[in-house]
Amino acid sequence: MQFQVPQYYEVKEKIVGSLTLQQFFYIAAACGLSFFLFFIFELWLWFVASVFLIGFAAALALVEINGQSLTKILFSAFFYYWRPRIFLWRREAEKMEIILPEEEKQIEEIKKELSFQQKIKSLGQKITTSRLPLPGEKPTNRSIQEHYQIFRKPTGERQMARRVDYR
């Protein structure tokens, strides 16, 4: 069984001409208020007030910025300035670890393996960097040979450097 899924669910329905119901109410309220102001103010003052009032209502009804209506942006700005902006630092709760007996055995095995690997790494480092003969190795006169050698840099310049041969 297939169902039709609406693709444009964010589009509001046009009720009055090309205006949505909300847009129509903004403009109708501004025109109604302008009508009542006609009987209260003089003609020139009514004209100035009506231009500003209907212009503001049209902006509320028709202006969108980044896909958001002007009313939503104005409400967001009002609440941003009205609400206090105090940020409190809250300490995080301490993390507790619960280790079950089976997991404790696995953790001990992993620690043993890691310590063995660490010993192998340190032994390998001693072998490659030691100047002295290792235990069990016979010391010879050739164990450390130091002499100077002249080499050329990629620029063609000649330079003298100390060369150290291990074993």
XYZ file of C-alpha atoms in Angstrom:
167
model
C 0.000 0.000 0.000
C 1.454 3.366 -0.995
C 0.824 6.680 0.681
C 1.436 10.152 -0.626
C 3.963 12.049 1.449
C 3.749 15.851 1.259
C 6.966 17.335 -0.058
C 6.455 20.987 0.813
C 5.158 20.761 4.371
C 6.774 24.059 5.388
C 4.835 26.094 2.828
C 1.860 27.858 4.422
C -1.416 27.890 2.552
C -2.461 31.088 0.801
C -5.876 32.159 2.105
C -6.439 35.711 0.843
C -4.943 36.250 -2.596
C -1.215 35.636 -2.311
C -1.191 36.227 1.474
C -1.347 33.703 4.265
C -3.851 34.211 7.038
C -1.208 35.609 9.402
C 0.071 38.088 6.803
C -3.487 39.183 6.061
C -4.189 39.811 9.770
C -1.051 41.978 10.134
C -2.042 44.213 7.224
C -5.761 44.252 8.168
C -4.961 45.220 11.777
C -2.725 48.077 10.573
C -5.414 49.327 8.188
C -8.096 49.095 10.919
C -5.913 51.012 13.381
C -5.215 53.609 10.685
C -8.979 53.966 10.127
C -9.550 54.767 13.822
C -6.591 57.171 13.864
C -8.217 59.102 10.980
C -10.940 60.293 13.372
C -8.496 61.160 16.180
C -5.602 63.004 14.469
C -5.451 65.818 11.957
C -5.037 64.848 8.302
C -1.271 65.435 7.982
C -0.504 63.657 11.298
C -2.799 60.764 10.360
C -1.043 60.404 7.001
C 2.440 60.246 8.619
C 1.274 57.768 11.303
C -0.519 55.608 8.715
C 2.527 55.426 6.458
C 4.715 54.224 9.340
C 2.035 51.887 10.735
C 1.178 50.219 7.424
C 4.854 50.069 6.432
C 5.711 48.277 9.697
C 2.776 45.871 9.254
C 3.840 45.128 5.671
C 7.381 44.453 6.875
C 6.088 42.082 9.563
C 3.938 40.304 7.015
C 6.268 40.070 4.031
C 9.934 40.327 5.107
C 11.920 37.128 5.661
C 15.596 36.991 6.618
C 17.424 33.682 6.159
C 14.094 31.872 5.870
C 12.704 33.275 9.148
C 9.921 35.801 9.397
C 10.585 39.258 10.797
C 8.206 38.600 13.731
C 10.262 35.604 14.826
C 13.497 37.615 14.571
C 12.010 40.507 16.594
C 10.762 38.136 19.311
C 14.161 36.467 19.485
C 15.912 39.850 19.754
C 13.496 41.004 22.477
C 13.986 37.894 24.582
C 17.751 38.013 24.059
C 17.933 41.497 25.577
C 15.220 40.890 28.195
C 16.474 37.654 29.740
C 19.557 37.730 31.966
C 22.743 36.302 30.489
C 24.472 34.724 33.455
C 26.453 31.594 32.840
C 27.244 29.419 35.826
C 29.999 26.886 35.889
C 28.841 23.584 37.254
C 31.244 20.932 38.352
C 30.774 17.638 36.609
C 29.866 14.647 38.677
C 32.773 12.397 39.565
C 32.990 9.289 37.447
C 33.022 6.016 39.315
C 34.338 2.802 37.834
C 32.847 -0.491 38.813
C 35.061 -3.438 37.970
C 33.632 -6.913 38.057
C 35.865 -9.832 39.166
C 36.037 -11.322 35.643
C 37.081 -7.975 34.209
C 39.687 -7.537 36.942
C 41.447 -10.718 35.798
C 41.447 -9.481 32.193
C 42.838 -6.115 33.294
C 45.709 -7.795 35.171
C 46.577 -9.902 32.088
C 46.621 -6.802 29.890
C 48.878 -4.980 32.377
C 51.317 -7.905 32.363
C 51.426 -7.932 28.567
C 51.986 -4.180 28.448
C 54.797 -4.318 31.001
C 56.503 -7.084 28.969
C 56.196 -5.012 25.790
C 57.610 -1.996 27.623
C 60.622 -4.044 28.752
C 61.277 -5.177 25.182
C 61.104 -1.594 23.916
C 63.523 -0.316 26.543
C 65.947 -3.201 25.824
C 65.823 -2.439 22.100
C 66.519 1.219 22.816
C 69.516 0.318 24.999
C 70.916 -1.918 22.274
C 70.697 0.726 19.567
C 71.951 3.678 21.610
C 74.525 2.178 23.981
C 78.229 3.017 23.549
C 79.334 0.368 25.962
C 79.215 -3.329 25.190
C 76.111 -5.098 26.374
C 76.277 -7.649 29.189
C 77.525 -10.928 27.774
C 79.198 -9.191 24.833
C 82.982 -9.272 24.634
C 84.497 -5.809 24.659
C 86.720 -5.172 21.654
C 88.812 -2.253 20.582
C 86.444 -1.765 17.646
C 83.343 -1.400 19.833
C 83.386 2.402 19.482
C 85.073 4.106 16.587
C 84.962 7.862 16.325
C 86.527 9.820 13.524
C 85.825 12.874 11.439
C 84.546 12.799 7.911
C 84.149 15.470 5.244
C 80.858 15.463 3.363
C 79.139 17.672 0.800
C 75.830 19.401 1.395
C 73.260 19.499 -1.428
C 74.399 23.082 -2.107
C 77.936 21.845 -2.856
C 79.444 23.233 0.340
C 81.919 20.966 2.101
C 81.616 20.433 5.841
C 83.393 18.305 8.420
C 81.354 16.285 10.934
C 82.055 13.676 13.561
C 81.084 10.172 12.607
C 80.303 7.615 15.264
C 80.056 3.922 14.399
C 78.479 1.649 16.954
C 79.736 -1.968 16.807
